[in-house]
């Protein structure tokens, strides 16, 4: 029994990255650091717990590049129930080694739009469609369904995603997904998660503060306050 306990303590951990909210530069820095930490710790796998409406294309591409360069398998679980992998999140899901979804989640609607909500031209859409299809091809998923998320704003429930080979499994919790991962194909052979401790990393406080301070709505509000202060000084010296 003591030998079994020692093996459990020594098992490589599974690093869960809680990626909740917009895909922005703060999120990209967070994922980059956590994947690097997982590599340093010799983690058995990384699980990105994903719930996002989308975000910046540049930040999404940074996250995808980190996932592709990782020496540790990087998987995605869209959850908990009610979560979504919208827009940029669909690209991150497409790049994962294994993709699970919780019941009551959805994925898709990845048509790129401008900062003002306007549709972008065909050149930008075609580039995004080719990129997400290439990610799906690389991970053995249905490239046409992923392409349709960009060209036709396709959005799929968890059940539809599994039926169309967009995702591999439906699991009710991140723990269940980690258990399901054991023995599944990874980039360096089968993923080994049996008995692995699960370590969850949420956005640290200093990055959360930076995200708030970089919010465009807050920046605009502070600009208005500054202009009001200047006006007050001019008219009431």
Coordinates of N, CA, C and O in Angstrom, one line a residue, residues 103-187:
X103 N -22.2 18.6 -21.2 CA -23.6 18.7 -21.7 C -24.1 20.1 -21.6 O -23.8 20.9 -20.7
X104 N -24.9 20.6 -22.6 CA -25.4 21.9 -22.6 C -24.4 23.0 -23.0 O -24.6 24.2 -22.7
X105 N -23.4 22.6 -23.7 CA -22.4 23.6 -24.2 C -22.5 23.7 -25.7 O -23.2 22.8 -26.4
X106 N -21.9 24.6 -26.3 CA -21.9 24.8 -27.8 C -20.6 25.3 -28.3 O -19.8 25.9 -27.5
X107 N -20.4 25.2 -29.6 CA -19.1 25.6 -30.3 C -19.4 26.1 -31.6 O -20.3 25.6 -32.3
X108 N -18.8 27.2 -32.0 CA -18.9 27.7 -33.4 C -19.1 29.2 -33.5 O -18.5 30.0 -32.7
X109 N -19.8 29.7 -34.5 CA -20.0 31.1 -34.8 C -18.7 31.8 -34.8 O -18.5 32.8 -34.1
X110 N -17.8 31.4 -35.7 CA -16.4 31.9 -35.7 C -16.2 32.8 -36.9 O -15.0 33.0 -37.3
X111 N -17.2 33.4 -37.5 CA -17.0 34.4 -38.5 C -16.3 35.6 -38.0 O -16.8 36.2 -37.0
X112 N -15.2 36.0 -38.5 CA -14.5 37.2 -38.0 C -15.2 38.5 -38.3 O -15.8 38.7 -39.3
X113 N -15.2 39.4 -37.3 CA -15.8 40.7 -37.4 C -14.9 41.8 -37.0 O -13.9 41.5 -36.2
X114 N -15.1 43.0 -37.4 CA -14.3 44.1 -37.0 C -14.6 44.6 -35.6 O -15.5 44.1 -34.9
X115 N -13.7 45.5 -35.1 CA -13.9 46.0 -33.8 C -15.2 46.7 -33.6 O -15.7 46.8 -32.4
X116 N -15.8 47.2 -34.7 CA -17.1 47.9 -34.6 C -18.3 47.0 -34.8 O -19.4 47.4 -34.9
X117 N -18.0 45.7 -35.0 CA -19.1 44.7 -35.2 C -19.4 44.5 -36.7 O -20.3 43.7 -37.0
X118 N -18.6 45.2 -37.6 CA -18.9 45.0 -39.0 C -18.3 43.8 -39.6 O -17.3 43.2 -39.1
X119 N -19.0 43.2 -40.6 CA -18.4 42.1 -41.3 C -17.2 42.5 -42.0 O -17.0 43.6 -42.6
X120 N -16.2 41.6 -42.1 CA -14.9 41.8 -42.8 C -15.0 41.2 -44.2 O -15.9 40.5 -44.5
X121 N -14.1 41.6 -45.0 CA -14.2 41.2 -46.4 C -13.8 39.8 -46.6 O -13.4 39.1 -45.7
X122 N -14.1 39.3 -47.8 CA -13.9 37.9 -48.2 C -12.5 37.4 -47.9 O -12.2 36.2 -47.5
X123 N -11.5 38.3 -48.1 CA -10.1 37.9 -48.0 C -9.8 37.5 -46.5 O -9.2 36.4 -46.3
X124 N -10.3 38.2 -45.6 CA -10.1 37.9 -44.2 C -10.9 36.7 -43.8 O -10.4 35.8 -43.1
X125 N -12.2 36.5 -44.2 CA -13.0 35.3 -43.9 C -12.3 34.1 -44.5 O -12.3 33.1 -43.8
X126 N -11.8 34.2 -45.7 CA -11.2 33.0 -46.4 C -9.9 32.6 -45.6 O -9.7 31.4 -45.5
X127 N -9.2 33.6 -45.2 CA -8.0 33.3 -44.4 C -8.3 32.5 -43.1 O -7.7 31.5 -42.8
X128 N -9.3 33.0 -42.4 CA -9.8 32.4 -41.2 C -10.3 31.0 -41.4 O -10.0 30.1 -40.6
X129 N -11.1 30.9 -42.5 CA -11.7 29.5 -42.8 C -10.6 28.5 -43.1 O -10.7 27.4 -42.7
X130 N -9.6 28.9 -43.9 CA -8.5 28.0 -44.2 C -7.7 27.7 -43.0 O -7.3 26.5 -42.8
X131 N -7.5 28.6 -42.1 CA -6.7 28.4 -40.9 C -7.4 27.4 -39.9 O -6.8 26.4 -39.5
X132 N -8.7 27.6 -39.7 CA -9.4 26.6 -38.8 C -9.6 25.3 -39.5 O -9.5 24.2 -38.8
X133 N -9.7 25.2 -40.8 CA -9.8 23.9 -41.5 C -8.5 23.2 -41.4 O -8.4 21.9 -41.2
X134 N -7.4 23.9 -41.5 CA -6.0 23.3 -41.4 C -5.8 22.8 -39.9 O -5.2 21.7 -39.8
X135 N -6.3 23.5 -38.9 CA -6.2 23.0 -37.6 C -7.0 21.7 -37.4 O -6.5 20.8 -36.7
X136 N -8.2 21.7 -37.9 CA -9.0 20.5 -37.8 C -8.4 19.3 -38.5 O -8.4 18.2 -38.0
X137 N -7.8 19.6 -39.7 CA -7.1 18.5 -40.5 C -6.0 17.9 -39.6 O -5.8 16.7 -39.6
X138 N -5.2 18.8 -39.0 CA -4.1 18.4 -38.3 C -4.4 17.5 -37.1 O -3.7 16.6 -36.7
X139 N -5.6 17.8 -36.5 CA -6.0 17.0 -35.3 C -7.0 15.9 -35.6 O -7.6 15.3 -34.7
X140 N -7.2 15.7 -36.9 CA -8.1 14.6 -37.4 C -9.6 14.8 -37.2 O -10.3 13.8 -37.0
X141 N -10.0 16.0 -37.3 CA -11.4 16.4 -37.1 C -12.0 16.8 -38.4 O -11.4 16.9 -39.4
X142 N -13.3 17.0 -38.4 CA -14.1 17.4 -39.6 C -13.8 18.8 -40.0 O -14.4 19.8 -39.5
X143 N -12.9 18.9 -41.0 CA -12.5 20.2 -41.4 C -13.6 21.0 -42.0 O -13.7 22.3 -41.9
X144 N -14.6 20.4 -42.7 CA -15.7 21.1 -43.3 C -16.6 21.7 -42.3 O -17.1 22.8 -42.5
X145 N -16.9 21.0 -41.3 CA -17.7 21.6 -40.2 C -17.0 22.8 -39.6 O -17.7 23.8 -39.3
X146 N -15.7 22.6 -39.3 CA -15.0 23.8 -38.7 C -15.0 25.0 -39.7 O -15.1 26.1 -39.3
X147 N -14.8 24.7 -41.0 CA -14.8 25.8 -42.0 C -16.1 26.5 -42.0 O -16.2 27.7 -42.1
X148 N -17.2 25.7 -41.9 CA -18.5 26.3 -41.9 C -18.8 27.2 -40.7 O -19.6 28.1 -40.7
X149 N -18.0 27.0 -39.6 CA -18.2 27.9 -38.4 C -17.7 29.3 -38.8 O -18.2 30.3 -38.2
X150 N -16.8 29.4 -39.8 CA -16.3 30.7 -40.2 C -17.2 31.2 -41.4 O -17.7 32.4 -41.3
X151 N -17.4 30.4 -42.4 CA -18.1 30.9 -43.6 C -19.6 31.0 -43.4 O -20.2 31.9 -44.0
X152 N -20.2 30.2 -42.5 CA -21.7 30.2 -42.4 C -22.1 30.4 -40.9 O -23.3 30.2 -40.6
X153 N -21.2 30.8 -40.1 CA -21.5 30.9 -38.6 C -22.1 29.7 -38.0 O -23.0 29.8 -37.1
X154 N -21.7 28.5 -38.5 CA -22.2 27.3 -37.9 C -22.0 27.2 -36.4 O -20.9 27.5 -35.9
X155 N -23.0 26.8 -35.7 CA -22.9 26.6 -34.2 C -23.5 25.3 -33.8 O -24.6 25.0 -34.3
X156 N -22.7 24.5 -33.1 CA -23.1 23.1 -32.8 C -23.3 22.9 -31.3 O -22.5 23.4 -30.5
X157 N -24.3 22.1 -30.9 CA -24.4 21.6 -29.5 C -23.3 20.6 -29.3 O -22.7 20.1 -30.3
X158 N -23.2 20.2 -28.1 CA -22.2 19.1 -27.7 C -22.5 17.8 -28.5 O -21.6 17.2 -29.0
X159 N -23.8 17.4 -28.5 CA -24.2 16.2 -29.2 C -23.9 16.3 -30.7 O -23.4 15.4 -31.3
X160 N -24.2 17.4 -31.3 CA -24.0 17.6 -32.7 C -22.5 17.6 -33.0 O -22.0 17.1 -34.0
X161 N -21.7 18.2 -32.1 CA -20.2 18.3 -32.3 C -19.6 16.9 -32.3 O -18.8 16.6 -33.2
X162 N -20.1 16.0 -31.4 CA -19.5 14.7 -31.4 C -20.0 13.9 -32.6 O -19.2 13.2 -33.3
X163 N -21.3 14.1 -33.0 CA -21.8 13.4 -34.2 C -21.1 13.8 -35.5 O -20.9 12.9 -36.4
X164 N -20.6 15.0 -35.5 CA -20.0 15.5 -36.8 C -18.4 15.4 -36.7 O -17.7 16.0 -37.5
X165 N -17.9 14.7 -35.7 CA -16.4 14.6 -35.5 C -15.8 16.0 -35.4 O -14.7 16.3 -35.9
X166 N -16.5 16.9 -34.6 CA -15.9 18.2 -34.3 C -15.3 18.1 -32.9 O -14.2 18.7 -32.6
X167 N -15.9 17.3 -32.0 CA -15.3 17.0 -30.7 C -15.3 15.5 -30.5 O -16.0 14.7 -31.2
X168 N -14.5 15.0 -29.5 CA -14.4 13.6 -29.3 C -15.4 13.0 -28.3 O -15.7 11.8 -28.3
X169 N -15.7 13.8 -27.3 CA -16.5 13.2 -26.2 C -17.3 14.3 -25.4 O -17.0 15.5 -25.5
X170 N -18.3 13.8 -24.8 CA -19.1 14.6 -23.9 C -18.9 14.1 -22.4 O -19.1 13.0 -22.1
X171 N -18.4 15.0 -21.6 CA -18.1 14.7 -20.2 C -18.6 15.7 -19.3 O -18.5 16.9 -19.6
X172 N -19.2 15.3 -18.1 CA -19.9 16.3 -17.3 C -19.0 17.2 -16.5 O -19.5 18.2 -15.9
X173 N -17.8 16.8 -16.3 CA -16.9 17.6 -15.4 C -15.5 17.5 -15.9 O -15.1 16.6 -16.7
X174 N -14.6 18.4 -15.5 CA -13.2 18.3 -15.9 C -12.6 17.1 -15.3 O -11.7 16.5 -16.0
X175 N -13.0 16.6 -14.1 CA -12.4 15.4 -13.6 C -12.8 14.2 -14.4 O -11.9 13.3 -14.7
X176 N -14.0 14.2 -14.9 CA -14.4 13.1 -15.8 C -13.7 13.1 -17.1 O -13.3 12.1 -17.7
X177 N -13.5 14.3 -17.6 CA -12.7 14.5 -18.9 C -11.3 14.0 -18.7 O -10.7 13.3 -19.5
X178 N -10.6 14.3 -17.6 CA -9.3 13.9 -17.3 C -9.2 12.3 -17.2 O -8.3 11.7 -17.7
X179 N -10.2 11.7 -16.6 CA -10.3 10.3 -16.5 C -10.4 9.7 -17.9 O -9.8 8.7 -18.2
X180 N -11.3 10.3 -18.7 CA -11.5 9.8 -20.1 C -10.2 9.9 -20.9 O -10.0 9.1 -21.8
X181 N -9.4 10.9 -20.6 CA -8.2 11.1 -21.4 C -7.2 10.0 -21.3 O -6.4 9.8 -22.2
X182 N -7.2 9.2 -20.2 CA -6.2 8.2 -20.0 C -6.2 7.2 -21.1 O -7.2 6.6 -21.5
X183 N -5.0 7.1 -21.8 CA -4.8 6.1 -22.9 C -5.2 6.7 -24.2 O -5.0 6.0 -25.3
X184 N -5.7 7.9 -24.3 CA -6.1 8.5 -25.6 C -4.8 9.0 -26.3 O -3.8 9.3 -25.6
X185 N -4.8 9.1 -27.6 CA -3.6 9.5 -28.3 C -3.2 11.0 -28.0 O -4.1 11.9 -27.9
X186 N -1.9 11.1 -27.7 CA -1.3 12.5 -27.5 C -0.2 12.7 -28.5 O 0.0 11.8 -29.4
X187 N 0.5 13.8 -28.4 CA 1.5 14.1 -29.4 C 2.7 13.2 -29.3 O 3.5 13.0 -30.2

